Short mmCIF file of C-alpha atoms in Angstrom, two decimals:
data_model
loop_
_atom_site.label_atom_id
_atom_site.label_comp_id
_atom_site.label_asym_id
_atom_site.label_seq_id
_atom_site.Cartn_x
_atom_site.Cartn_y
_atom_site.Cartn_z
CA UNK A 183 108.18 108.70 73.55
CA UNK A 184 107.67 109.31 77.56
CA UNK A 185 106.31 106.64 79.40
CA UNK A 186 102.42 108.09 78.85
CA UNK A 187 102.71 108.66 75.33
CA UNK A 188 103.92 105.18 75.13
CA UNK A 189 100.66 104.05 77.20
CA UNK A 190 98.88 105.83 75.37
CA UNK A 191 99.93 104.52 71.97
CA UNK A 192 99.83 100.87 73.20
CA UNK A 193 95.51 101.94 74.53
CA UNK A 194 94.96 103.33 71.36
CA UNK A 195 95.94 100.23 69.55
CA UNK A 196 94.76 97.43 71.76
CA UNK A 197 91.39 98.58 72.17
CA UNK A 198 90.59 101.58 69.36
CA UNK A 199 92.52 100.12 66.28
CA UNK A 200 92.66 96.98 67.65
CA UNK A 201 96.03 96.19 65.55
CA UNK A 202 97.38 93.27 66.61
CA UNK A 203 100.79 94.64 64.81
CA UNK A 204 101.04 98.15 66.24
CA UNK A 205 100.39 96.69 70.04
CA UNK A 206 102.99 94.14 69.32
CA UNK A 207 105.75 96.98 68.78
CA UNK A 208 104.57 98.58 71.46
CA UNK A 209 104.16 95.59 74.60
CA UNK A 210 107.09 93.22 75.87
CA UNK A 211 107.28 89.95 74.29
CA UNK A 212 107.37 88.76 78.39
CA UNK A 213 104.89 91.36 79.18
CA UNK A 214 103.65 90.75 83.05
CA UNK A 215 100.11 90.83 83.40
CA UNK A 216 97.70 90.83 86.79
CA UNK A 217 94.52 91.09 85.69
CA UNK A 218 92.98 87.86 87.20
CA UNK A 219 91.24 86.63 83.63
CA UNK A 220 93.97 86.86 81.10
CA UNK A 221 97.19 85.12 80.74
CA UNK A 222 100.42 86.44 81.11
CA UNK A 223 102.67 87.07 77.79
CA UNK A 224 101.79 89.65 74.86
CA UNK A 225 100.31 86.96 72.70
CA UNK A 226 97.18 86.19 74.53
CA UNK A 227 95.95 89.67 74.91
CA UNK A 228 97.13 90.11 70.78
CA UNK A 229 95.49 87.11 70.34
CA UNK A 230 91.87 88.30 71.46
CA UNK A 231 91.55 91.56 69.66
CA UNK A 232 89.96 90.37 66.74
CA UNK A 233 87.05 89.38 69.17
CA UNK A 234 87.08 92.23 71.42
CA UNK A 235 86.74 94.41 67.62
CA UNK A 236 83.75 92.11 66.75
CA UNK A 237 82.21 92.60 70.04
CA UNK A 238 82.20 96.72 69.48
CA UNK A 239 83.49 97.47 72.92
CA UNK A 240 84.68 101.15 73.22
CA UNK A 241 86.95 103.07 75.39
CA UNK A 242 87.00 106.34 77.26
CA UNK A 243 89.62 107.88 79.02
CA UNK A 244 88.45 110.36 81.56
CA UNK A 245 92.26 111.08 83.59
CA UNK A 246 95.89 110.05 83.20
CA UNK A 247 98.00 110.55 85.81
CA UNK A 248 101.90 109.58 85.66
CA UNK A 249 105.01 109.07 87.91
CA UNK A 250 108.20 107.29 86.50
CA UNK A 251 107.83 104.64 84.61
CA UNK A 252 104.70 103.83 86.11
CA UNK A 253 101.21 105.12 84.16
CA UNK A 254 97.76 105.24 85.68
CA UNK A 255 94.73 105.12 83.76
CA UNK A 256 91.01 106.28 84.74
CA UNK A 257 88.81 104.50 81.67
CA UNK A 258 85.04 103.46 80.83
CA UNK A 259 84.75 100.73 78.76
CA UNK A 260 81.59 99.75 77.04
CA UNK A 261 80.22 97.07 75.52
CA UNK A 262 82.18 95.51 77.42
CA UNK A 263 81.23 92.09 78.41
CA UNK A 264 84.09 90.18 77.68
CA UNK A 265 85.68 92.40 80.54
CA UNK A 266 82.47 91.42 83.03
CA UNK A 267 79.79 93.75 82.56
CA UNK A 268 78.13 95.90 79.64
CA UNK A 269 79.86 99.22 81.21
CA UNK A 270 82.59 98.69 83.29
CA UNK A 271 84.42 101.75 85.39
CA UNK A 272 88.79 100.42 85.25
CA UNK A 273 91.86 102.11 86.45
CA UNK A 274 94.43 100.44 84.44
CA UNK A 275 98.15 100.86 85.54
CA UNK A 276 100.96 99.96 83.20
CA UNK A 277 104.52 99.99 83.62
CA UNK A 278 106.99 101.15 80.62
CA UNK A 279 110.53 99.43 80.27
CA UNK A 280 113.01 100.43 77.35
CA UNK A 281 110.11 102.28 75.98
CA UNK A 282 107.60 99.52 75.40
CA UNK A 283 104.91 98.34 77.97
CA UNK A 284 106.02 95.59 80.32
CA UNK A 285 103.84 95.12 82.91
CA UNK A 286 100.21 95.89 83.51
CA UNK A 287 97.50 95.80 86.25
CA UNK A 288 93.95 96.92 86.44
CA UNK A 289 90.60 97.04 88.52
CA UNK A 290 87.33 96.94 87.17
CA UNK A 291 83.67 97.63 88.06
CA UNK A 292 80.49 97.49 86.57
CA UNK A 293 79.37 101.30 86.17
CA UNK A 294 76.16 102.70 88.45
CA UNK A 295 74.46 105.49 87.00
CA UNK A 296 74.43 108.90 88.46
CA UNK A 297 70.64 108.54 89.17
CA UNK A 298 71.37 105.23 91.08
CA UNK A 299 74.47 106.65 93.09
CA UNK A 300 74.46 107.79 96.65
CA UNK A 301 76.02 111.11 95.90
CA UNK A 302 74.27 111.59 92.52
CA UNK A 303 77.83 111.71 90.86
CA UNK A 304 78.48 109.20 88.14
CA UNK A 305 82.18 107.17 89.12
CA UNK A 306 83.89 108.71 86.44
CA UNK A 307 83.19 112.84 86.28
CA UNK A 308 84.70 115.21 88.13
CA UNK A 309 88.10 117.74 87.83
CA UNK A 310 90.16 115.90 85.07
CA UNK A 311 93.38 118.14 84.65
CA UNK A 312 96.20 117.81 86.35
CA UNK A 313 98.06 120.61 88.12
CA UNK A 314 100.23 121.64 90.93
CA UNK A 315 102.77 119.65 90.13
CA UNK A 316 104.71 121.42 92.39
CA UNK A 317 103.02 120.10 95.47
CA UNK A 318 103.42 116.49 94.16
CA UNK A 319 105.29 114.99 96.83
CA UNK A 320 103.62 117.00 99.38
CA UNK A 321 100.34 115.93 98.39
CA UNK A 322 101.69 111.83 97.67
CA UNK A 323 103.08 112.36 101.68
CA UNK A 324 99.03 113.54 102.82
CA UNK A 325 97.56 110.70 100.94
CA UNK A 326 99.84 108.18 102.68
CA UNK A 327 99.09 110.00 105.76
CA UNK A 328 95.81 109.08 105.75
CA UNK A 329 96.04 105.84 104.22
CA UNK A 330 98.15 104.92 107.62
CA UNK A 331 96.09 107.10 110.21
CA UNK A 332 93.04 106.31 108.63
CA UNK A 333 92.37 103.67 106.55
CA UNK A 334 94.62 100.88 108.63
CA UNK A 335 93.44 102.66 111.86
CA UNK A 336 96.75 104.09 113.17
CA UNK A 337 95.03 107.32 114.30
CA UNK A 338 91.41 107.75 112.49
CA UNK A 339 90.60 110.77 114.37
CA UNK A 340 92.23 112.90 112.17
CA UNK A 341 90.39 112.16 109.86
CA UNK A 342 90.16 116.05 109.35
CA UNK A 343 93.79 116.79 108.66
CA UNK A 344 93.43 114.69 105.64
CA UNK A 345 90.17 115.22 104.46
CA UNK A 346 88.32 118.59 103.75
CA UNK A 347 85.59 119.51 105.80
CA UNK A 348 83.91 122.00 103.49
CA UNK A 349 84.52 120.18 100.11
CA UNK A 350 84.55 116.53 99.84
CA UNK A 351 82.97 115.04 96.36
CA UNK A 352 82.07 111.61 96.32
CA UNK A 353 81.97 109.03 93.38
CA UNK A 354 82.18 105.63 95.11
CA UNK A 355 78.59 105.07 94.22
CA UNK A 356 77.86 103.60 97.92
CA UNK A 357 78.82 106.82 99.61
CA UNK A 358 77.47 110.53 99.76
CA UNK A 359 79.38 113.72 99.47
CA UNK A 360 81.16 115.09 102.45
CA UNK A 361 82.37 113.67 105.58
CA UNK A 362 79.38 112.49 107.02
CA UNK A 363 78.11 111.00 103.55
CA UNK A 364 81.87 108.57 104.20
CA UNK A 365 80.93 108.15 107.83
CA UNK A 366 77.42 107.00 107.26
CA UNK A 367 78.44 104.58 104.75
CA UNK A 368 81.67 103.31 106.75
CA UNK A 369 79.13 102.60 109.58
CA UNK A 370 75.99 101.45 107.41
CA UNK A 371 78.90 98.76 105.84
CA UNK A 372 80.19 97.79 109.20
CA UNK A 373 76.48 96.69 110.44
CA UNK A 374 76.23 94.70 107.50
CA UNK A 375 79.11 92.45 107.58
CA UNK A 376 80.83 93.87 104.91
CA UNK A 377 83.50 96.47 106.64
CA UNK A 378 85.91 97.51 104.17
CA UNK A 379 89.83 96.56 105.69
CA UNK A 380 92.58 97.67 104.28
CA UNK A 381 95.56 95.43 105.18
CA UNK A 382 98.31 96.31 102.44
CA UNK A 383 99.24 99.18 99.92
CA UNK A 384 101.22 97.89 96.87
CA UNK A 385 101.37 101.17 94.39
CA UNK A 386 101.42 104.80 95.03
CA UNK A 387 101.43 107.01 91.93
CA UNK A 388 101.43 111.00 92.72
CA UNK A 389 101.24 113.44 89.85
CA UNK A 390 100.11 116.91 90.76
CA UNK A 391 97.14 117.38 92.47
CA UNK A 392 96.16 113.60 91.51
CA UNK A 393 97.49 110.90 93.89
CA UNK A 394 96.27 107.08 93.19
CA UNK A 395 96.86 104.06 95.37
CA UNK A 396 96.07 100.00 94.90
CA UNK A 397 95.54 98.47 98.08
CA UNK A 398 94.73 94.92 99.24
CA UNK A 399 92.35 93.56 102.18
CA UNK A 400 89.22 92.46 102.95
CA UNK A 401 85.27 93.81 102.10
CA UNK A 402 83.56 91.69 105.36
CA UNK A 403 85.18 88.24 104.53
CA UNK A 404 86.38 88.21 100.74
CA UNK A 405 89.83 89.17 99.89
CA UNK A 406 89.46 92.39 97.31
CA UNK A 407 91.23 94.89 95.65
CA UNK A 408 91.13 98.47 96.52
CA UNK A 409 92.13 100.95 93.43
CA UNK A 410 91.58 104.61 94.83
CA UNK A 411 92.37 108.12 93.31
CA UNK A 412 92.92 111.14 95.68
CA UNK A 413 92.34 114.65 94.10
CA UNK A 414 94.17 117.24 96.85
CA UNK A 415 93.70 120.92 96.90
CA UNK A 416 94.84 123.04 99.47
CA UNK A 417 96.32 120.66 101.13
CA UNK A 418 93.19 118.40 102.15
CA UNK A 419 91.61 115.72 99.85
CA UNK A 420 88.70 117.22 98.14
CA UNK A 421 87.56 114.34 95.72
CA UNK A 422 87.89 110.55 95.38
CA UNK A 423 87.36 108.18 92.71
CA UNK A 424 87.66 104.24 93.46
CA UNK A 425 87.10 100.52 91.84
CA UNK A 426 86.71 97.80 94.13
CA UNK A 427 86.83 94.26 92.69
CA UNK A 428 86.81 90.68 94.27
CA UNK A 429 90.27 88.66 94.12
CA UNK A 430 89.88 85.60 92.60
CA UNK A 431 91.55 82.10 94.45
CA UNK A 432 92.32 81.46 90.94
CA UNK A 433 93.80 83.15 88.40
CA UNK A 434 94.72 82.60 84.90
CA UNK A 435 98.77 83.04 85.58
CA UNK A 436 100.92 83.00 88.72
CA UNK A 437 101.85 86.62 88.87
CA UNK A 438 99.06 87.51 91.94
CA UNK A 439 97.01 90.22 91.38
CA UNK A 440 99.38 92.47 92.31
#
């Protein structure tokens, strides 16, 4: 199997079938996890199936995007308190070794309605298919432009190279479509307290016209996690999806969140 039917197999199993059996062929005995709650190792996450079947949660995924061994997940879970919140929004990210999965991380947030949302866009719809996978390492070069002129501040007035001024669709449920629904929010944050900093980029996973990056740094004072998908056509970015999640001091293993 390639890496995302492999991911895709191992989903299916933890959290449709939840089969204990068929997840264990398919994970690392060592398996590496980073999500902040759960253990490291395949048992623990084996081990709580049977009450993550009895507590009906259900899964929906809305985009998978791939590069190496490396597979990125966009996904809706529901019913899904154990995870944090009744409807949480998640890219998950696993990595494939010797065709099992060996290594996973993920970001969650609780889900905002469409009618609750700055931009009126729910946090998961959008363009789904991926194409032009031609221009993948063109487009995975823009996106880390802007991540370095932008985002850590290198050169943020050009902004517009990066970023489409005619089409820019929105589904951080804080900010509004377009360039001045980002720059009213950036500023409305920064009078707040609570300016977004991004101080380090640990993953960048390009497929087509899809380009997805998990950053670290700070929301005002609290160290947090920054999971952001690019969608590039034309060669500006024309659509962005994001989870944004606290780090926790503690965690239930020593692997960090990232």
């Amino acid at each position: 199997m390639t890496p995302t039917e492999t991911v895709l197999a191992a989903l299916t199993a933890l959290f449709v079938d939840f089969d204990p059996g068929a997840a264990g062929q398919l994970l690392k005995e060592d398996y590496i996890q980073h999500n902040p709650a759960v253990p490291t190792g395949a048992a623990p996450i084996l081990g709580f199936l049977p009450a993550l079947k009895e507590s009906g949660l259900s899964t929906t995924v809305h985009r998978v995007i791939s590069e190496g061994d490396l597979v990125v997940l966009h996904v809706t879970y529901e019913n899904a308190q154990a995870f944090g919140a009744e409807t949480q929004v998640a890219f998950d990210v696993f990595r494939v070794e010797d065709g099992k999965v060996a290594e996973h991380w993920d970001n969650l947030q609780a889900a905002v309605p469409a009618d609750q949302t700055a931009s009126g866009n729910t946090m998961t719809d959008g363009v789904t298919e991926v194409t032009d996978k031609e221009k993948t390492a063109e487009n995975k070069a823009l996106v880390e432009g802007f991540l370095a002129d932008v985002l850590y501040g290198a050169a943020p007035e050009k902004i517009t190279d990066y970023i489409s001024t005619e089409t820019y669709i929105q589904h951080n449920p804080m900010v509004g479509n377009g360039l001045d629904g980002l720059g009213a929010a950036l500023q409305a944050m920064a009078e707040s307290g609570n300016a977004m900093k991004y101080e380090e980029t640990h993953m960048v996973v390009a497929d087509g016209n899809f380009v997805f990056t998990a950053s670290e740094g700070k929301l005002g004072t609290q160290d947090t996690a920054f999971f952001d998908l690019f969608r590039v056509d034309g060669g500006k970015i024309v659509e962005h999806w994001d989870t944004i999640s606290e780090i926790p001091a503690e965690m239930a293993h020593e692997n960090g969140k990232f």
